[in-house]
Backbone as ProteinMPNN parsed JSONL, in Angstrom:
{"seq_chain_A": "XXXXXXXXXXXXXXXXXXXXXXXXXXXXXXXXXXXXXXXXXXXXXXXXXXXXXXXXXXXXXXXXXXXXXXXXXXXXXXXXXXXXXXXXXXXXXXXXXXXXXXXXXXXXXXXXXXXXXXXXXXXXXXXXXXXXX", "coords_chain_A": {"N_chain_A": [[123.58, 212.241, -79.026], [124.663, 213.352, -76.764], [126.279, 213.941, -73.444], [124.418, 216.262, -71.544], [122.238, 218.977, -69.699], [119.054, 219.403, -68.341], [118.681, 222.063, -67.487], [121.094, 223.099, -68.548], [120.449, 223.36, -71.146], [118.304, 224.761, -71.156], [119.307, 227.092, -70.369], [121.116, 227.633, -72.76], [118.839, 228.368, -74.706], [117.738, 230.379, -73.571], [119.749, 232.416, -73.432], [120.606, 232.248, -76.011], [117.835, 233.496, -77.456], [117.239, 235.509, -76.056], [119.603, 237.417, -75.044], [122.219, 237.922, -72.681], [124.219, 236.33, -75.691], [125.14, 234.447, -78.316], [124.43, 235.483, -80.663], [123.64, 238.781, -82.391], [120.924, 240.936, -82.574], [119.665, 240.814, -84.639], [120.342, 237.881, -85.884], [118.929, 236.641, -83.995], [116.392, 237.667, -83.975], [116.33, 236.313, -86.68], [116.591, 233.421, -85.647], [114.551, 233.207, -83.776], [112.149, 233.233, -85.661], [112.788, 230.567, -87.043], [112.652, 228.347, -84.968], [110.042, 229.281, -84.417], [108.626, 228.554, -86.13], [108.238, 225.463, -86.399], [107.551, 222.287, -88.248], [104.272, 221.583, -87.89], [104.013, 218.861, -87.261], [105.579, 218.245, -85.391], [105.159, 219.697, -83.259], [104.863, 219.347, -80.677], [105.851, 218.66, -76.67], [107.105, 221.202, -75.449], [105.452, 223.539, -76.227], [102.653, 221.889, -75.243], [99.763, 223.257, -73.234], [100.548, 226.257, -73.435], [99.075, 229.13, -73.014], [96.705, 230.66, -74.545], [97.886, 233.166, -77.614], [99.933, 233.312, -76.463], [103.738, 233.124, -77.67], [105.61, 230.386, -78.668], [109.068, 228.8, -79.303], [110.443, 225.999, -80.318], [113.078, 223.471, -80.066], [112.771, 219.926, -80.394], [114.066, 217.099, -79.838], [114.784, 213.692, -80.754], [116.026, 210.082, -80.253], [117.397, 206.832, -80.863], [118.719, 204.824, -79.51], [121.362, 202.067, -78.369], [122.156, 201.907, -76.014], [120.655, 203.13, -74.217], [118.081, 203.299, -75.52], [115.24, 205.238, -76.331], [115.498, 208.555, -76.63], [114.262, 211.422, -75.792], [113.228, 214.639, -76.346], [112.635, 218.396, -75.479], [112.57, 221.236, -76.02], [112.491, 224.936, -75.932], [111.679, 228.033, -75.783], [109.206, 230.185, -74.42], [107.063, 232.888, -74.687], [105.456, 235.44, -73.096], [102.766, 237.392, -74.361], [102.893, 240.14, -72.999], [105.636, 240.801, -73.058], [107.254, 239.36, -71.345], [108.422, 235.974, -70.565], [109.599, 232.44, -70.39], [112.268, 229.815, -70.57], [112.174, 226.349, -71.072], [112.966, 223.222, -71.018], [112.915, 219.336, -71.081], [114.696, 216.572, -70.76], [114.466, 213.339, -71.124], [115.038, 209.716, -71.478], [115.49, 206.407, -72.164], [113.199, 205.056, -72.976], [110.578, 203.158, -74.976], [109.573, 203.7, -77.196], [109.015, 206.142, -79.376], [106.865, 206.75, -79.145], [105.691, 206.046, -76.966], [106.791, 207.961, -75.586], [106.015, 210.308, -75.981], [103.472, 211.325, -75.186], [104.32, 211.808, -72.238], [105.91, 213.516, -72.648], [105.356, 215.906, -72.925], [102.835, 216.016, -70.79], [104.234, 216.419, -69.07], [105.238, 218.822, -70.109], [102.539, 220.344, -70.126], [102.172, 220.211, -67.049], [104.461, 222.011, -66.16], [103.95, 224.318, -67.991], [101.179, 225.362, -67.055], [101.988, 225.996, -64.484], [104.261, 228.002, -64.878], [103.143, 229.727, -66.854], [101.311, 231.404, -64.906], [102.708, 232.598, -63.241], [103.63, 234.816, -64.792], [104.8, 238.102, -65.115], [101.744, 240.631, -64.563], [100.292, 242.879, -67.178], [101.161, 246.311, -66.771], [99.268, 248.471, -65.091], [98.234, 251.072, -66.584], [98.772, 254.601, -65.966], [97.282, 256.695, -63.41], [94.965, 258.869, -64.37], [96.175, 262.75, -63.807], [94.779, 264.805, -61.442], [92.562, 267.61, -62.441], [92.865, 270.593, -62.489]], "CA_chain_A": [[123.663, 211.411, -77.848], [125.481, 213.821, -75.602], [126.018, 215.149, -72.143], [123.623, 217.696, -71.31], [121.489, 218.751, -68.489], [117.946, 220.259, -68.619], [119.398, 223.456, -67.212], [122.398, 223.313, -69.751], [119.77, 223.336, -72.297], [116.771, 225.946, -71.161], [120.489, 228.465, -70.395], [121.546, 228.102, -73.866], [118.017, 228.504, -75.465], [117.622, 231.578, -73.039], [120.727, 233.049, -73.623], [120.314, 232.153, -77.925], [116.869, 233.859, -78.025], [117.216, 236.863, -75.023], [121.129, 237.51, -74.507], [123.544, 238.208, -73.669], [124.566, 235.532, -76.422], [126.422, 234.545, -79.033], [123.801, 236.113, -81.956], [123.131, 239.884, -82.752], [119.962, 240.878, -82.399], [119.367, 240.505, -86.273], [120.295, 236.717, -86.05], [118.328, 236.368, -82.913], [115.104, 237.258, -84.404], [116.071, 234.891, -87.38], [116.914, 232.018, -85.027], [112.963, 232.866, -83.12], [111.64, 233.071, -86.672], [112.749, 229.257, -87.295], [112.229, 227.877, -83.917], [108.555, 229.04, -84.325], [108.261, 227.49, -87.597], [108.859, 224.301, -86.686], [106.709, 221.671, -88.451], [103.206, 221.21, -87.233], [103.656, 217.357, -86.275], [106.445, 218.269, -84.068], [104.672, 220.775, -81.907], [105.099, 218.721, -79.219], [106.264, 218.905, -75.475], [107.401, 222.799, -74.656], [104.051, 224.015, -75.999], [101.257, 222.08, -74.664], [99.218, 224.021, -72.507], [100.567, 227.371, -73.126], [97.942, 230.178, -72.942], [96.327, 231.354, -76.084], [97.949, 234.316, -77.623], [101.346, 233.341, -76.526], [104.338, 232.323, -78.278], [107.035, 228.909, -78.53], [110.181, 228.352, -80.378], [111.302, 225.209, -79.99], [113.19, 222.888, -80.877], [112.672, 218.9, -80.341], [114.934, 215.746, -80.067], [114.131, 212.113, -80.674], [117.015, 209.201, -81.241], [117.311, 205.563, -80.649], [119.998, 204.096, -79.339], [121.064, 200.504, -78.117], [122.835, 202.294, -74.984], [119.736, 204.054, -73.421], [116.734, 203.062, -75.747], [115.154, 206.264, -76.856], [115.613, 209.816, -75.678], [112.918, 212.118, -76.054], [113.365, 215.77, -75.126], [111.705, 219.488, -75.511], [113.846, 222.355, -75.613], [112.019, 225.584, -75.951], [111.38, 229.262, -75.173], [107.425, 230.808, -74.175], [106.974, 234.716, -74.888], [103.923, 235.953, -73.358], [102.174, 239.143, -74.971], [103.205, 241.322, -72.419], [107.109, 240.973, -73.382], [107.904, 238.016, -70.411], [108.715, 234.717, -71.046], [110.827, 231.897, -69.924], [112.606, 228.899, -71.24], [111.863, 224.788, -71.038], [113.654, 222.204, -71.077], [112.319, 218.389, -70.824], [115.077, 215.677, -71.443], [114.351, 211.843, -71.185], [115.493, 208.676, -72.06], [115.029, 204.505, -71.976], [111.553, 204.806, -73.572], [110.745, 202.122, -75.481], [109.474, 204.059, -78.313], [108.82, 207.73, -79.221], [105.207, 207.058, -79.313], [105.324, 205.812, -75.237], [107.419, 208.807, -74.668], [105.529, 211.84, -76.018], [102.258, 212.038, -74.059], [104.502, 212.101, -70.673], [106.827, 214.612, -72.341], [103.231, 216.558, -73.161], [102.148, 216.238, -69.604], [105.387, 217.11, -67.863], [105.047, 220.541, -70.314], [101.006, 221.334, -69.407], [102.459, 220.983, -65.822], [105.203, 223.437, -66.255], [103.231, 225.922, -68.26], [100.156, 225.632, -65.808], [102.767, 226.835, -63.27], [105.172, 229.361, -65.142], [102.182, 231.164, -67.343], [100.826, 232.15, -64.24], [104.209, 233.505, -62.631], [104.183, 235.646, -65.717], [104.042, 239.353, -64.795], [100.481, 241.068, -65.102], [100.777, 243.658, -67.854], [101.417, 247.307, -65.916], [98.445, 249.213, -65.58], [97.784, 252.856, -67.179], [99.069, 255.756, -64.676], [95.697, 257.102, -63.533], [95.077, 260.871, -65.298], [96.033, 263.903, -62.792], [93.547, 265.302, -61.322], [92.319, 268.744, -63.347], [93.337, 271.941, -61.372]], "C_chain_A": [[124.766, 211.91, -76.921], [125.289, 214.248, -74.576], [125.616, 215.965, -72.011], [122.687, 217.424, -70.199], [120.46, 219.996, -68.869], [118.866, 221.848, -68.627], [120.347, 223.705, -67.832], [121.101, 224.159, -71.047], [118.787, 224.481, -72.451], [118.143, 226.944, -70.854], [120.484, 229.087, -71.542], [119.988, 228.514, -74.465], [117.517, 229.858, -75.112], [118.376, 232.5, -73.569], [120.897, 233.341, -75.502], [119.073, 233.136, -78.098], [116.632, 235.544, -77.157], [118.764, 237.337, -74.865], [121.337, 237.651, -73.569], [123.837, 236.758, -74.156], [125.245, 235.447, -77.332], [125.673, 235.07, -80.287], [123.829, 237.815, -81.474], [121.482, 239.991, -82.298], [118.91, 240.461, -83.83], [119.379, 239.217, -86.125], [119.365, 236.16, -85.036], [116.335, 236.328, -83.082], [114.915, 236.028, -85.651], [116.029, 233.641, -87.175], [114.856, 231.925, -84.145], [112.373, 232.683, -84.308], [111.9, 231.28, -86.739], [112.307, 228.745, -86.576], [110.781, 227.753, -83.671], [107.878, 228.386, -85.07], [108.519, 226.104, -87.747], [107.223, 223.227, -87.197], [105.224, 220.898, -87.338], [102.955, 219.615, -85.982], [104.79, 217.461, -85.52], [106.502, 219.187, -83.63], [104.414, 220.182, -80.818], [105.509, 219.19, -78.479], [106.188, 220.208, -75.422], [105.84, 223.659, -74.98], [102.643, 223.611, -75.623], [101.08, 222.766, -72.945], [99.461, 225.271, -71.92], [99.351, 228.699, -73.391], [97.906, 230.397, -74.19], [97.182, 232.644, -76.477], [99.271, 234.417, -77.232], [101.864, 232.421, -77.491], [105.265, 231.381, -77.817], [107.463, 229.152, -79.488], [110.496, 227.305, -79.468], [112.243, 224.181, -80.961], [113.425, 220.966, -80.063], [113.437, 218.154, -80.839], [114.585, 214.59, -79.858], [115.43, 211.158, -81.109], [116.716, 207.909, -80.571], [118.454, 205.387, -80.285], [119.981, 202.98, -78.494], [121.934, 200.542, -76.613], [121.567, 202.507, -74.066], [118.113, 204.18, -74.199], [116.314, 204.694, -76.49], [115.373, 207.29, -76.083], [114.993, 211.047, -76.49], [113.1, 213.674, -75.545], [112.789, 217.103, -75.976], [112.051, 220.488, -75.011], [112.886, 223.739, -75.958], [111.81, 226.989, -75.27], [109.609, 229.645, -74.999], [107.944, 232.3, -74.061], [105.441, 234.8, -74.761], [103.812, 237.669, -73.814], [102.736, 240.121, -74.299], [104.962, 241.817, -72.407], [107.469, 239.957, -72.772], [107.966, 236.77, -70.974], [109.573, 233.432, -70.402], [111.069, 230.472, -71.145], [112.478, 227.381, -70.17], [112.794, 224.151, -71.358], [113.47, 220.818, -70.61], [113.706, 217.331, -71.706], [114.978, 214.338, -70.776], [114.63, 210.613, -72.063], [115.304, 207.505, -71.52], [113.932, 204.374, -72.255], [111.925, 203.734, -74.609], [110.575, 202.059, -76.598], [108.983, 205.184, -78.282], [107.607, 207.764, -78.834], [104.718, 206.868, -77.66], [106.012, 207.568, -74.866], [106.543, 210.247, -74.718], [104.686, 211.859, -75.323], [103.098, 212.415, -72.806], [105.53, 213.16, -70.873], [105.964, 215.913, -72.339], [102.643, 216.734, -71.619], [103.162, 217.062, -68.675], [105.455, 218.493, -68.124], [104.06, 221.193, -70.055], [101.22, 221.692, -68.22], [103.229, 222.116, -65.7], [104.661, 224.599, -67.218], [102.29, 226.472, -67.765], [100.846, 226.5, -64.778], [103.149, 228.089, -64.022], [103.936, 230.574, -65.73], [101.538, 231.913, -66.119], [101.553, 232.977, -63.617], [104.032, 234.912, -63.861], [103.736, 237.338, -65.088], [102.745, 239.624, -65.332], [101.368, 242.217, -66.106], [100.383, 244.879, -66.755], [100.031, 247.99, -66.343], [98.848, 250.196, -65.92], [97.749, 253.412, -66.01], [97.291, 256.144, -64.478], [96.392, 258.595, -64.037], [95.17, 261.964, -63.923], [94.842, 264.335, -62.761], [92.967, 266.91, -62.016], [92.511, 269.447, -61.937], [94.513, 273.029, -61.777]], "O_chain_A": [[125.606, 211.181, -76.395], [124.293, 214.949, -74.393], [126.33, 216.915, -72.33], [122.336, 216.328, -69.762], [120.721, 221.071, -69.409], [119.457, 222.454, -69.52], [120.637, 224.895, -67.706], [121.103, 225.282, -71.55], [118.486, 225.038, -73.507], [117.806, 228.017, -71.354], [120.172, 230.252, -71.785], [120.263, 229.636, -74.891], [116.958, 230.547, -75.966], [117.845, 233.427, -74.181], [121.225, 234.388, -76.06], [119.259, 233.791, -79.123], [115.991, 236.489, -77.618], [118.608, 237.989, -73.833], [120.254, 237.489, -73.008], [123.769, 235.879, -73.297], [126.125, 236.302, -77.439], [126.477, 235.119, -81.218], [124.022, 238.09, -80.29], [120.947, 239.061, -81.694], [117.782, 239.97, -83.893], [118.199, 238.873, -86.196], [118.981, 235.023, -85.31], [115.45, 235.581, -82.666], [114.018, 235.193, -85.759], [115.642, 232.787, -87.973], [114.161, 230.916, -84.026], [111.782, 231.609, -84.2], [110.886, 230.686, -86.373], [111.235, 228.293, -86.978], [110.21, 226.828, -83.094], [106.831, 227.769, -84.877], [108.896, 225.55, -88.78], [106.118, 223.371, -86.675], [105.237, 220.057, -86.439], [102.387, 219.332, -84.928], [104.958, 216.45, -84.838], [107.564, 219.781, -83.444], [103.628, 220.67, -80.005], [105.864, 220.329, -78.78], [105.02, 220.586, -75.327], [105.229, 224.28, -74.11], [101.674, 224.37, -75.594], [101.817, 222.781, -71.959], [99.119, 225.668, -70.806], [99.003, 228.753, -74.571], [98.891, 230.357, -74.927], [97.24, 233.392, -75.501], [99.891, 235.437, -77.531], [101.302, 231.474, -78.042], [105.732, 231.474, -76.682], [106.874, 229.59, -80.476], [110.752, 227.428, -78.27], [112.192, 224.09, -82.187], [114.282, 220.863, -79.186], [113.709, 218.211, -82.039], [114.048, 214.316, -78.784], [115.915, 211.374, -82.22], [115.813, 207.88, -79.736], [119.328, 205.957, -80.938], [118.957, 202.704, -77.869], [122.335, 199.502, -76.089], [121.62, 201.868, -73.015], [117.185, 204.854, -73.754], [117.18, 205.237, -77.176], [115.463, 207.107, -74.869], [115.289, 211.444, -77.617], [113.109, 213.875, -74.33], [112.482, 216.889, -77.149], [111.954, 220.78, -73.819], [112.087, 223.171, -76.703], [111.785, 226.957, -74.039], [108.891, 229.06, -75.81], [108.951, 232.73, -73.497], [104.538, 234.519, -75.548], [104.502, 238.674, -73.642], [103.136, 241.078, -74.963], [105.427, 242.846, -71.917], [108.176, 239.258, -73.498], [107.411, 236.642, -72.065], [110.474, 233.909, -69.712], [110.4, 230.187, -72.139], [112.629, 227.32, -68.95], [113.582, 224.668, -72.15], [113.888, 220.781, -69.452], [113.776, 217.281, -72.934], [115.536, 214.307, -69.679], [114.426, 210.615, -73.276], [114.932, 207.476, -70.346], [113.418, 203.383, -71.738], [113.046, 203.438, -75.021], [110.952, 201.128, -77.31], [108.426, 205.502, -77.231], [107.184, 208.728, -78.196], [103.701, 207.363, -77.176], [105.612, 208.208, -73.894], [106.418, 211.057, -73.799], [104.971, 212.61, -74.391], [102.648, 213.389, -72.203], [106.065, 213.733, -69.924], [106.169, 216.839, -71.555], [101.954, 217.731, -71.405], [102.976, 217.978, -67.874], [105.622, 219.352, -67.258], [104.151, 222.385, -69.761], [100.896, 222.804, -67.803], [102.777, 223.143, -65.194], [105.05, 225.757, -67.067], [102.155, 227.695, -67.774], [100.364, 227.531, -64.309], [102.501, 229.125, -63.875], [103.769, 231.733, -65.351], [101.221, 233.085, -66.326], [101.131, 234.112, -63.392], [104.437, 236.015, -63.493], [102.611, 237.665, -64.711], [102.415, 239.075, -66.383], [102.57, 242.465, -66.009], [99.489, 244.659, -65.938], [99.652, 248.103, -67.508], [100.015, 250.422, -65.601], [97.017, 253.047, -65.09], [96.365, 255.895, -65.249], [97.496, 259.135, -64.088], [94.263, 261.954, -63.091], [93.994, 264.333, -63.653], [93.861, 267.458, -61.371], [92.374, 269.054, -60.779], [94.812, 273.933, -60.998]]}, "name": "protein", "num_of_chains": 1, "seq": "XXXXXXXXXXXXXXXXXXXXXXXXXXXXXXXXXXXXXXXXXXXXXXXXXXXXXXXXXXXXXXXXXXXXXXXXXXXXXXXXXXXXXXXXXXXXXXXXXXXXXXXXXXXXXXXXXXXXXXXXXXXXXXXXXXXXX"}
């Protein structure tokens, strides 16, 4: 239940999984290794509606409190195939229960991956072949 701001949050998850950061590159693939592995029923928010064939690490927060009700949020990186990627970040709070909060944290991520997957660079075509001579 601390101070943070989307953009605090999609920095560090950028900066943790792409550097410059505070891992190696050794700990960096072990930190995407977990992040991708996160349990099936909390594949929520940062990955719906990312393109087939790409990847998410994330990682998801849920608490209760008698300050601000619940707070719901969806921290995450996207790696498409072609090497690009960016990072997510969805935080909300005063829901009334996790179960009101996820579909709209779910919708707020199909909109932002509808947008960003398409930003994503095309992959570079193949030089054409010199001409024989």
């Amino acid at each position: 239940l601390s101070s943070t701001t989307a953009d605090d949050q999609a920095g560090f998850i950028e900066r943790l999984l792409q550097g410059p950061g505070p891992l190696d590159a050794a700990h960096r693939a072990s930190a995407w290794f977990f992040l991708k592995s996160v349990h099936p029923d909390q594949r929520w928010g940062v990955p719906v509606g990312v393109p087939a064939g790409w990847e998410v690490g994330l990682k998801n927060g849920f608490a209760d409190s008698n300050g601000t009700r619940w707070r719901i949020n969806s921290v995450g990186y996207v790696s498409d195939p072609t090497g690009g990627g960016y990072s997510v970040a969805i935080l909300s709070d005063g829901w009334p229960s996790m179960a009101a909060a996820i579909p709209v944290v779910n919708s707020v991520a199909a909109r932002i991956n509808a947008t960003l997957a398409t930003l994503a660079p095309a992959p570079a075509a193949a030089p054409a072949p010199e001409p024989a001579g």
